[in-house]
mmCIF file of C-alpha atoms and ligand atoms in Angstrom:
data_model
loop_
_atom_site.group_PDB
_atom_site.id
_atom_site.type_symbol
_atom_site.label_atom_id
_atom_site.label_comp_id
_atom_site.label_asym_id
_atom_site.label_seq_id
_atom_site.Cartn_x
_atom_site.Cartn_y
_atom_site.Cartn_z
ATOM 1 C CA UNK A 18 -25.203 -0.479 -0.549
ATOM 2 C CA UNK A 19 -22.041 -1.933 -2.087
ATOM 3 C CA UNK A 20 -19.232 -1.948 0.504
ATOM 4 C CA UNK A 21 -16.380 0.424 -0.192
ATOM 5 C CA UNK A 22 -12.697 -0.448 -0.366
ATOM 6 C CA UNK A 23 -9.951 2.108 0.130
ATOM 7 C CA UNK A 24 -6.199 1.758 0.192
ATOM 8 C CA UNK A 25 -3.067 3.739 -0.615
ATOM 9 C CA UNK A 26 0.587 3.611 -1.525
ATOM 10 C CA UNK A 27 3.241 6.235 -0.922
ATOM 11 C CA UNK A 28 5.032 7.562 -4.012
ATOM 12 C CA UNK A 29 8.427 7.310 -2.370
ATOM 13 C CA UNK A 30 11.032 4.922 -3.745
ATOM 14 C CA UNK A 31 10.390 2.097 -6.193
ATOM 15 C CA UNK A 32 7.351 -0.142 -5.782
ATOM 16 C CA UNK A 33 8.511 -3.687 -5.082
ATOM 17 C CA UNK A 34 7.057 -7.174 -4.990
ATOM 18 C CA UNK A 35 6.160 -6.715 -1.303
ATOM 19 C CA UNK A 36 3.870 -3.819 -2.283
ATOM 20 C CA UNK A 37 2.437 -5.945 -5.055
ATOM 21 C CA UNK A 38 1.867 -9.161 -3.107
ATOM 22 C CA UNK A 39 0.778 -7.403 0.084
ATOM 23 C CA UNK A 40 -1.433 -4.775 -1.512
ATOM 24 C CA UNK A 41 -1.688 -3.906 -5.219
ATOM 25 C CA UNK A 42 -2.146 -7.476 -6.515
ATOM 26 C CA UNK A 43 -4.856 -8.035 -3.936
ATOM 27 C CA UNK A 44 -6.614 -4.802 -4.930
ATOM 28 C CA UNK A 45 -6.727 -5.953 -8.546
ATOM 29 C CA UNK A 46 -8.346 -9.233 -7.477
ATOM 30 C CA UNK A 47 -11.032 -7.765 -5.230
ATOM 31 C CA UNK A 48 -11.736 -4.395 -6.903
ATOM 32 C CA UNK A 49 -14.862 -5.466 -8.797
ATOM 33 C CA UNK A 50 -16.586 -6.843 -5.707
ATOM 34 C CA UNK A 51 -16.637 -3.376 -4.167
ATOM 35 C CA UNK A 52 -16.716 0.309 -4.861
ATOM 36 C CA UNK A 53 -12.958 0.839 -4.958
ATOM 37 C CA UNK A 54 -10.711 3.833 -4.348
ATOM 38 C CA UNK A 55 -6.921 3.578 -4.547
ATOM 39 C CA UNK A 56 -4.846 6.557 -3.494
ATOM 40 C CA UNK A 57 -1.346 7.691 -4.310
ATOM 41 C CA UNK A 58 -0.581 9.369 -1.018
ATOM 42 C CA UNK A 59 1.803 12.196 -1.893
ATOM 43 C CA UNK A 60 1.018 14.098 1.317
ATOM 44 C CA UNK A 61 2.275 11.078 3.246
ATOM 45 C CA UNK A 62 5.419 10.830 1.126
ATOM 46 C CA UNK A 63 6.513 14.359 2.079
ATOM 47 C CA UNK A 64 6.604 13.493 5.786
ATOM 48 C CA UNK A 65 10.175 12.579 4.844
ATOM 49 C CA UNK A 66 12.037 14.920 2.448
ATOM 50 C CA UNK A 67 11.487 14.055 -1.224
ATOM 51 C CA UNK A 68 13.285 15.665 -4.139
ATOM 52 C CA UNK A 69 10.485 17.592 -5.923
ATOM 53 C CA UNK A 70 11.333 16.381 -9.443
ATOM 54 C CA UNK A 71 11.555 12.781 -8.305
ATOM 55 C CA UNK A 72 8.267 13.011 -6.423
ATOM 56 C CA UNK A 73 6.513 14.498 -9.482
ATOM 57 C CA UNK A 74 7.806 11.645 -11.627
ATOM 58 C CA UNK A 75 7.021 8.954 -9.061
ATOM 59 C CA UNK A 76 3.375 9.952 -8.679
ATOM 60 C CA UNK A 77 2.708 9.427 -12.384
ATOM 61 C CA UNK A 78 4.883 6.304 -12.501
ATOM 62 C CA UNK A 79 2.835 4.735 -9.723
ATOM 63 C CA UNK A 80 -0.433 5.620 -11.439
ATOM 64 C CA UNK A 81 0.959 3.875 -14.550
ATOM 65 C CA UNK A 82 1.887 0.819 -12.467
ATOM 66 C CA UNK A 83 -1.621 0.682 -10.937
ATOM 67 C CA UNK A 84 -3.106 0.598 -14.438
ATOM 68 C CA UNK A 85 -0.534 -1.881 -15.741
ATOM 69 C CA UNK A 86 -1.178 -4.191 -12.782
ATOM 70 C CA UNK A 87 -4.850 -4.269 -13.706
ATOM 71 C CA UNK A 88 -6.640 -1.603 -11.689
ATOM 72 C CA UNK A 89 -9.632 -0.897 -13.930
ATOM 73 C CA UNK A 90 -10.153 2.863 -14.219
ATOM 74 C CA UNK A 91 -13.677 2.360 -15.572
ATOM 75 C CA UNK A 92 -14.626 0.836 -12.254
ATOM 76 C CA UNK A 93 -12.064 1.864 -9.615
ATOM 77 C CA UNK A 94 -10.967 5.376 -8.789
ATOM 78 C CA UNK A 95 -7.272 6.180 -8.780
ATOM 79 C CA UNK A 96 -6.758 9.369 -6.786
ATOM 80 C CA UNK A 97 -3.718 11.465 -5.971
ATOM 81 C CA UNK A 98 -4.350 12.371 -2.351
ATOM 82 C CA UNK A 99 -3.353 16.051 -2.634
ATOM 83 C CA UNK A 100 -5.818 16.681 -5.478
ATOM 84 C CA UNK A 101 -8.689 16.197 -3.023
ATOM 85 C CA UNK A 102 -8.100 18.870 -0.343
ATOM 86 C CA UNK A 103 -10.629 17.207 1.966
ATOM 87 C CA UNK A 104 -7.958 14.635 2.932
ATOM 88 C CA UNK A 105 -5.843 17.329 4.585
ATOM 89 C CA UNK A 106 -8.862 19.144 5.977
ATOM 90 C CA UNK A 107 -10.280 16.038 7.651
ATOM 91 C CA UNK A 108 -6.802 15.175 8.948
ATOM 92 C CA UNK A 109 -6.769 18.425 10.927
ATOM 93 C CA UNK A 110 -10.256 17.866 12.305
ATOM 94 C CA UNK A 111 -9.241 14.367 13.412
ATOM 95 C CA UNK A 112 -5.932 15.599 14.850
ATOM 96 C CA UNK A 113 -8.004 17.531 17.358
ATOM 97 C CA UNK A 114 -9.606 14.366 18.741
ATOM 98 C CA UNK A 115 -6.443 12.204 18.719
ATOM 99 C CA UNK A 116 -4.485 11.889 21.967
ATOM 100 C CA UNK A 117 -0.723 12.222 21.480
ATOM 101 C CA UNK A 118 -0.184 9.046 23.497
ATOM 102 C CA UNK A 119 -1.892 7.031 20.757
ATOM 103 C CA UNK A 120 0.534 8.385 18.168
ATOM 104 C CA UNK A 121 3.565 7.842 20.388
ATOM 105 C CA UNK A 122 2.773 4.142 20.435
ATOM 106 C CA UNK A 123 2.949 3.719 16.650
ATOM 107 C CA UNK A 124 5.812 1.338 15.852
ATOM 108 C CA UNK A 125 6.360 2.747 12.342
ATOM 109 C CA UNK A 126 6.752 6.233 13.789
ATOM 110 C CA UNK A 127 9.321 4.972 16.283
ATOM 111 C CA UNK A 128 11.267 3.131 13.563
ATOM 112 C CA UNK A 129 11.161 6.028 11.087
ATOM 113 C CA UNK A 130 11.974 8.619 13.737
ATOM 114 C CA UNK A 131 15.019 6.621 14.783
ATOM 115 C CA UNK A 132 16.323 6.866 11.201
ATOM 116 C CA UNK A 133 15.909 10.682 10.933
ATOM 117 C CA UNK A 134 18.192 13.425 12.193
ATOM 118 C CA UNK A 135 15.262 15.714 12.875
ATOM 119 C CA UNK A 136 11.736 14.447 13.058
ATOM 120 C CA UNK A 137 9.096 16.495 11.256
ATOM 121 C CA UNK A 138 5.752 16.960 12.944
ATOM 122 C CA UNK A 139 4.218 15.466 9.799
ATOM 123 C CA UNK A 140 5.859 12.144 10.566
ATOM 124 C CA UNK A 141 4.150 12.143 13.955
ATOM 125 C CA UNK A 142 0.772 13.089 12.445
ATOM 126 C CA UNK A 143 1.156 10.586 9.619
ATOM 127 C CA UNK A 144 -1.321 8.013 11.016
ATOM 128 C CA UNK A 145 -3.985 10.700 11.517
ATOM 129 C CA UNK A 146 -3.748 11.624 7.832
ATOM 130 C CA UNK A 147 -4.052 7.934 7.030
ATOM 131 C CA UNK A 148 -7.145 7.687 9.232
ATOM 132 C CA UNK A 149 -8.527 10.680 7.313
ATOM 133 C CA UNK A 150 -7.921 8.887 3.969
ATOM 134 C CA UNK A 151 -9.966 5.946 5.177
ATOM 135 C CA UNK A 152 -12.737 7.740 7.082
ATOM 136 C CA UNK A 153 -13.223 10.420 4.415
ATOM 137 C CA UNK A 154 -14.802 7.806 2.150
ATOM 138 C CA UNK A 155 -16.527 5.850 4.929
ATOM 139 C CA UNK A 156 -14.515 2.848 3.708
ATOM 140 C CA UNK A 157 -15.607 -0.573 4.957
ATOM 141 C CA UNK A 158 -12.524 -2.530 3.967
ATOM 142 C CA UNK A 159 -8.859 -1.530 3.853
ATOM 143 C CA UNK A 160 -6.695 -4.083 2.010
ATOM 144 C CA UNK A 161 -3.065 -3.709 3.090
ATOM 145 C CA UNK A 162 0.053 -5.610 4.086
ATOM 146 C CA UNK A 163 0.658 -6.576 7.704
ATOM 147 C CA UNK A 164 2.774 -3.503 8.529
ATOM 148 C CA UNK A 165 -0.278 -1.226 8.223
ATOM 149 C CA UNK A 166 -2.475 -3.098 10.697
ATOM 150 C CA UNK A 167 -1.599 -0.898 13.643
ATOM 151 C CA UNK A 168 -2.434 2.229 11.625
ATOM 152 C CA UNK A 169 -5.862 0.874 10.713
ATOM 153 C CA UNK A 170 -6.513 -0.037 14.353
ATOM 154 C CA UNK A 171 -5.726 3.578 15.169
ATOM 155 C CA UNK A 172 -8.136 4.781 12.461
ATOM 156 C CA UNK A 173 -10.829 2.686 14.152
ATOM 157 C CA UNK A 174 -9.955 4.145 17.549
ATOM 158 C CA UNK A 175 -10.122 7.682 16.177
ATOM 159 C CA UNK A 176 -13.463 6.958 14.482
ATOM 160 C CA UNK A 177 -14.846 5.502 17.693
ATOM 161 C CA UNK A 178 -13.672 8.444 19.769
ATOM 162 C CA UNK A 179 -15.126 10.909 17.295
ATOM 163 C CA UNK A 180 -18.449 9.062 17.197
ATOM 164 C CA UNK A 181 -18.693 9.000 20.974
ATOM 165 C CA UNK A 182 -17.785 12.702 21.323
ATOM 166 C CA UNK A 183 -19.887 14.071 18.463
ATOM 167 C CA UNK A 184 -22.421 11.383 17.589
ATOM 168 C CA UNK A 185 -22.490 8.650 14.959
ATOM 169 C CA UNK A 186 -20.442 9.948 12.025
ATOM 170 C CA UNK A 187 -17.955 7.363 10.775
ATOM 171 C CA UNK A 188 -18.237 3.805 9.526
ATOM 172 C CA UNK A 189 -15.801 1.364 11.225
ATOM 173 C CA UNK A 190 -13.220 0.169 8.695
ATOM 174 C CA UNK A 191 -11.875 -3.404 8.732
ATOM 175 C CA UNK A 192 -8.388 -4.535 7.732
ATOM 176 C CA UNK A 193 -8.057 -7.095 4.945
ATOM 177 C CA UNK A 194 -4.749 -8.964 4.619
ATOM 178 C CA UNK A 195 -3.854 -11.321 1.778
ATOM 179 C CA UNK A 196 -3.752 -15.016 2.820
ATOM 180 C CA UNK A 197 -0.102 -15.266 1.702
ATOM 181 C CA UNK A 198 2.359 -12.422 1.129
ATOM 182 C CA UNK A 199 1.150 -10.031 3.853
ATOM 183 C CA UNK A 200 4.756 -9.553 4.960
ATOM 184 C CA UNK A 201 7.436 -10.121 2.325
ATOM 185 C CA UNK A 202 10.901 -9.912 3.816
ATOM 186 C CA UNK A 203 14.113 -8.419 2.396
ATOM 187 C CA UNK A 204 15.951 -10.834 0.104
ATOM 188 C CA UNK A 205 19.302 -9.802 1.551
ATOM 189 C CA UNK A 206 18.026 -9.990 5.139
ATOM 190 C CA UNK A 207 14.924 -12.113 5.731
ATOM 191 C CA UNK A 208 14.549 -10.770 9.256
ATOM 192 C CA UNK A 209 13.698 -7.271 7.963
ATOM 193 C CA UNK A 210 10.578 -6.326 5.996
ATOM 194 C CA UNK A 211 11.145 -5.597 2.292
ATOM 195 C CA UNK A 212 11.003 -1.828 2.143
ATOM 196 C CA UNK A 213 11.011 0.906 -0.514
ATOM 197 C CA UNK A 214 13.390 3.011 1.495
ATOM 198 C CA UNK A 215 15.985 0.317 2.276
ATOM 199 C CA UNK A 216 19.028 0.931 0.153
ATOM 200 C CA UNK A 217 21.345 -1.551 -1.461
ATOM 201 C CA UNK A 218 20.983 -3.937 -4.349
ATOM 202 C CA UNK A 219 19.917 -7.377 -3.324
ATOM 203 C CA UNK A 220 17.238 -6.141 -0.919
ATOM 204 C CA UNK A 221 14.137 -5.897 -3.099
ATOM 205 C CA UNK A 222 12.782 -6.795 -6.522
ATOM 206 C CA UNK A 223 11.245 -3.642 -7.958
ATOM 207 C CA UNK A 224 8.163 -4.055 -10.142
ATOM 208 C CA UNK A 225 9.923 -2.422 -13.097
ATOM 209 C CA UNK A 226 13.235 -4.319 -12.730
ATOM 210 C CA UNK A 227 14.359 -6.022 -15.958
ATOM 211 C CA UNK A 228 14.361 -9.866 -15.934
ATOM 212 C CA UNK A 229 18.141 -10.296 -15.660
ATOM 213 C CA UNK A 230 18.204 -8.063 -12.601
ATOM 214 C CA UNK A 231 15.299 -9.934 -11.011
ATOM 215 C CA UNK A 232 17.134 -13.212 -11.632
ATOM 216 C CA UNK A 233 20.351 -11.872 -10.101
ATOM 217 C CA UNK A 234 18.621 -10.490 -6.978
ATOM 218 C CA UNK A 235 16.698 -13.683 -6.273
ATOM 219 C CA UNK A 236 19.640 -16.014 -6.995
ATOM 220 C CA UNK A 237 21.655 -14.062 -4.401
ATOM 221 C CA UNK A 238 18.913 -14.206 -1.737
ATOM 222 C CA UNK A 239 19.982 -15.166 1.763
ATOM 223 C CA UNK A 240 18.792 -18.649 2.776
ATOM 224 C CA UNK A 241 20.192 -20.761 5.640
ATOM 225 C CA UNK A 242 22.759 -23.475 6.255
ATOM 226 C CA UNK A 243 20.542 -26.316 4.975
ATOM 227 C CA UNK A 244 20.668 -27.355 1.344
ATOM 228 C CA UNK A 245 17.178 -28.562 0.489
ATOM 229 C CA UNK A 246 13.663 -27.372 1.402
ATOM 230 C CA UNK A 247 12.336 -28.877 4.636
ATOM 231 C CA UNK A 248 8.960 -27.409 5.614
ATOM 232 C CA UNK A 249 9.439 -28.375 9.279
ATOM 233 C CA UNK A 250 12.811 -26.753 9.891
ATOM 234 C CA UNK A 251 13.160 -24.013 7.255
ATOM 235 C CA UNK A 252 14.556 -20.623 8.209
ATOM 236 C CA UNK A 253 13.047 -17.220 7.342
ATOM 237 C CA UNK A 254 14.930 -16.842 4.027
ATOM 238 C CA UNK A 255 13.552 -20.072 2.560
ATOM 239 C CA UNK A 256 10.082 -19.348 3.985
ATOM 240 C CA UNK A 257 10.173 -15.932 2.297
ATOM 241 C CA UNK A 258 11.119 -17.386 -1.109
ATOM 242 C CA UNK A 259 8.318 -19.927 -0.810
ATOM 243 C CA UNK A 260 5.838 -17.190 0.164
ATOM 244 C CA UNK A 261 6.820 -15.189 -2.918
ATOM 245 C CA UNK A 262 6.328 -18.221 -5.140
ATOM 246 C CA UNK A 263 3.033 -19.221 -3.538
ATOM 247 C CA UNK A 264 1.644 -15.733 -3.645
ATOM 248 C CA UNK A 265 2.475 -15.237 -7.335
ATOM 249 C CA UNK A 266 1.319 -18.713 -8.356
ATOM 250 C CA UNK A 267 -1.782 -19.017 -6.189
ATOM 251 C CA UNK A 268 -0.799 -22.599 -5.329
ATOM 252 C CA UNK A 269 -2.318 -24.304 -2.269
ATOM 253 C CA UNK A 270 -0.219 -25.301 0.785
ATOM 254 C CA UNK A 271 -0.455 -28.949 -0.320
ATOM 255 C CA UNK A 272 0.759 -28.169 -3.817
ATOM 256 C CA UNK A 273 3.675 -26.215 -2.353
ATOM 257 C CA UNK A 274 4.727 -29.073 -0.038
ATOM 258 C CA UNK A 275 4.446 -31.749 -2.699
ATOM 259 C CA UNK A 276 6.381 -29.745 -5.245
ATOM 260 C CA UNK A 277 9.108 -28.181 -3.118
ATOM 261 C CA UNK A 278 9.952 -30.701 -0.362
ATOM 262 C CA UNK A 279 13.601 -31.643 -0.783
ATOM 263 C CA UNK A 280 14.210 -29.187 -3.657
ATOM 264 C CA UNK A 281 17.723 -27.756 -3.433
ATOM 265 C CA UNK A 282 18.022 -24.054 -2.626
ATOM 266 C CA UNK A 283 19.631 -23.182 -5.968
ATOM 267 C CA UNK A 284 16.743 -24.781 -7.817
ATOM 268 C CA UNK A 285 14.167 -23.169 -5.512
ATOM 269 C CA UNK A 286 15.631 -19.751 -6.287
ATOM 270 C CA UNK A 287 15.559 -20.444 -10.040
ATOM 271 C CA UNK A 288 11.890 -21.362 -9.848
ATOM 272 C CA UNK A 289 11.048 -18.317 -7.726
ATOM 273 C CA UNK A 290 12.907 -16.076 -10.176
ATOM 274 C CA UNK A 291 11.155 -17.515 -13.229
ATOM 275 C CA UNK A 292 7.730 -17.332 -11.539
ATOM 276 C CA UNK A 293 8.368 -13.692 -10.567
ATOM 277 C CA UNK A 294 9.522 -12.774 -14.076
ATOM 278 C CA UNK A 295 6.536 -14.511 -15.677
ATOM 279 C CA UNK A 296 4.216 -12.353 -13.547
ATOM 280 C CA UNK A 297 6.061 -9.058 -13.860
ATOM 281 C CA UNK A 298 7.009 -9.102 -17.553
ATOM 282 C CA UNK A 299 3.453 -8.737 -18.914
ATOM 283 C CA UNK A 300 2.844 -5.953 -16.398
ATOM 284 C CA UNK A 301 5.990 -4.168 -17.545
ATOM 285 C CA UNK A 302 4.895 -4.500 -21.168
ATOM 286 C CA UNK A 303 1.517 -2.944 -20.322
ATOM 287 C CA UNK A 304 3.299 -0.214 -18.360
ATOM 288 C CA UNK A 305 5.300 0.749 -21.452
ATOM 289 C CA UNK A 306 2.141 0.848 -23.569
ATOM 290 C CA UNK A 307 0.191 2.899 -21.037
ATOM 291 C CA UNK A 308 2.934 5.456 -20.467
ATOM 292 C CA UNK A 309 3.587 5.866 -24.219
ATOM 293 C CA UNK A 310 0.666 8.330 -24.083
ATOM 294 C CA UNK A 311 1.601 10.640 -21.190
ATOM 295 C CA UNK A 312 -1.828 12.294 -21.145
ATOM 296 C CA UNK A 313 -3.563 8.987 -20.436
ATOM 297 C CA UNK A 314 -2.410 8.789 -16.817
ATOM 298 C CA UNK A 315 -3.335 12.449 -16.224
ATOM 299 C CA UNK A 316 -6.829 11.831 -17.568
ATOM 300 C CA UNK A 317 -7.327 8.852 -15.272
ATOM 301 C CA UNK A 318 -6.136 10.856 -12.259
ATOM 302 C CA UNK A 319 -8.361 13.789 -13.126
ATOM 303 C CA UNK A 320 -11.421 11.553 -13.535
ATOM 304 C CA UNK A 321 -10.569 9.748 -10.292
ATOM 305 C CA UNK A 322 -10.465 12.986 -8.310
ATOM 306 C CA UNK A 323 -13.656 14.345 -9.876
ATOM 307 C CA UNK A 324 -15.509 11.142 -9.094
ATOM 308 C CA UNK A 325 -14.628 11.051 -5.399
ATOM 309 C CA UNK A 326 -14.900 14.784 -4.627
ATOM 310 C CA UNK A 327 -18.633 14.789 -3.794
ATOM 311 C CA UNK A 328 -18.251 11.969 -1.234
ATOM 312 C CA UNK A 329 -15.132 13.538 0.277
ATOM 313 C CA UNK A 330 -16.729 16.973 0.581
ATOM 314 C CA UNK A 331 -19.934 15.532 2.015
ATOM 315 C CA UNK A 332 -17.995 13.784 4.802
ATOM 316 C CA UNK A 333 -16.082 16.930 5.738
ATOM 317 C CA UNK A 334 -19.339 18.886 5.760
ATOM 318 C CA UNK A 335 -20.942 16.303 8.041
ATOM 319 C CA UNK A 336 -17.941 16.275 10.381
ATOM 320 C CA UNK A 337 -17.968 20.066 10.609
ATOM 321 C CA UNK A 338 -21.672 20.128 11.333
ATOM 322 C CA UNK A 339 -21.254 17.526 14.061
ATOM 323 C CA UNK A 340 -18.379 19.486 15.597
ATOM 324 C CA UNK A 341 -20.212 22.800 15.479
ATOM 325 C CA UNK A 342 -17.846 24.425 13.017
ATOM 326 C CA UNK A 343 -19.226 27.258 10.871
ATOM 327 C CA UNK A 344 -20.396 25.849 7.543
ATOM 328 C CA UNK A 345 -22.532 28.627 6.023
ATOM 329 C CA UNK A 346 -20.003 31.064 4.605
ATOM 330 C CA UNK A 347 -18.804 28.964 1.652
HETATM 331 P P1 LIG B 409 3.391 1.863 1.793
HETATM 332 O O1 LIG B 409 3.492 2.818 0.659
HETATM 333 O O2 LIG B 409 4.545 1.692 2.692
HETATM 334 O O3 LIG B 409 3.018 0.435 1.249
HETATM 335 C C1 LIG B 409 1.943 0.234 0.353
HETATM 336 C C2 LIG B 409 1.270 -1.098 0.642
HETATM 337 O O4 LIG B 409 2.231 -2.162 0.505
HETATM 338 C C3 LIG B 409 2.229 -2.962 1.669
HETATM 339 N N1 LIG B 409 3.604 -3.428 1.907
HETATM 340 C C4 LIG B 409 3.944 -4.718 2.042
HETATM 341 N N2 LIG B 409 3.220 -5.847 2.003
HETATM 342 C C5 LIG B 409 3.866 -7.017 2.163
HETATM 343 N N3 LIG B 409 5.225 -7.101 2.366
HETATM 344 C C6 LIG B 409 5.976 -5.980 2.427
HETATM 345 N N4 LIG B 409 7.298 -6.055 2.615
HETATM 346 C C7 LIG B 409 5.342 -4.714 2.252
HETATM 347 N N5 LIG B 409 5.802 -3.437 2.250
HETATM 348 C C8 LIG B 409 4.715 -2.669 2.043
HETATM 349 C C9 LIG B 409 1.769 -2.048 2.780
HETATM 350 O O5 LIG B 409 1.246 -2.778 3.867
HETATM 351 C C10 LIG B 409 0.729 -1.220 2.067
HETATM 352 O O6 LIG B 409 -0.516 -1.884 2.045
HETATM 353 N N6 LIG B 409 0.692 4.278 5.201
HETATM 354 C C11 LIG B 409 0.598 3.519 3.989
HETATM 355 C C12 LIG B 409 -0.092 4.237 2.863
HETATM 356 C C13 LIG B 409 -1.462 4.746 3.175
HETATM 357 C C14 LIG B 409 -2.646 3.982 3.296
HETATM 358 C C15 LIG B 409 -3.684 4.930 3.525
HETATM 359 C C16 LIG B 409 -2.918 2.627 3.241
HETATM 360 C C17 LIG B 409 -1.792 6.045 3.337
HETATM 361 N N7 LIG B 409 -3.131 6.165 3.527
HETATM 362 C C18 LIG B 409 -4.993 4.506 3.713
HETATM 363 C C19 LIG B 409 -4.248 2.224 3.444
HETATM 364 C C20 LIG B 409 -5.264 3.159 3.667
HETATM 365 C C21 LIG B 409 2.013 3.183 3.530
HETATM 366 O O7 LIG B 409 2.955 3.826 3.849
HETATM 367 O O8 LIG B 409 2.073 2.164 2.653
#
């Protein structure tokens, strides 16, 4: 059997180069080696309040970006999470085998909860829904950025607990990180992860930012008190710029050292900006073409959902049978 890949992105905020280098770009590269499912996880997005009109727009925008980045809809399935009710149904079934203590340990929950006035229960349950996304399709590989590793560990723990309580049911998923770019840092503050929800210009390069804006953001990036690149002593800002360049270019470590040692920071930034623009501009052009026909994205999403429904429903049926839940009356 061909191994299955599953991953997801929340339709909250603007997708940025961290999402691309940590996840989406990697998906495009590996998709054809596997059976691939990529989700737009709207049920996760609403764990924090989203303006309905913006959420509606974002979901379709992200589907357009997936296609523009090179996700091949003839091969890979692009699925809006809420269009396959089995995600939410399995999440509940898994909630019932997940100890609260496991969820209390999640670092993303602690960080997000600290930023909210009142914490919705959904935010707490968030990693269980994510485990459901993965286990619903019996995914073997989950390609993500570094910040999701703890969540995938939890999905494995939940799967293991379920299997030991109710018998062999779930496949154990494995995390797959990109070799470079698994954790892109904020350009304004290289000690904090680049994030969709962080506000302020200068923090992130969004995938749909026009070239002059990309140039401005990268030229303003925080570096350190040195003036030229030194691979032995560089600070996190310079390391982050180099990671962005290396990840976009695919250069080896040796190529990076030979080319950039001693290069002044201003010149480094120029090269990072031009490399980023050269990768994003063609994607933006394709995005405009794809979204010129608004029905195209809807068709892809409809076909994606239809294609995965049988697998999703079969897993929920199996889980219910193993748990002893009534399955006849449907
Ligand atoms: P989300 O929407 O925050 O991020 C989407 C993907 O982008 C990666 N990423 C980064 N990679 C490198 N540097 C960064 N600064 C950076 N910021 C984000 C994330 O690691 C992720 O791979 N909970 C998930 C969505 C999700 C999911 C799933 C993922 C829901 N169900 C099932 C995998 C499998 C999230 O919030 O990702």
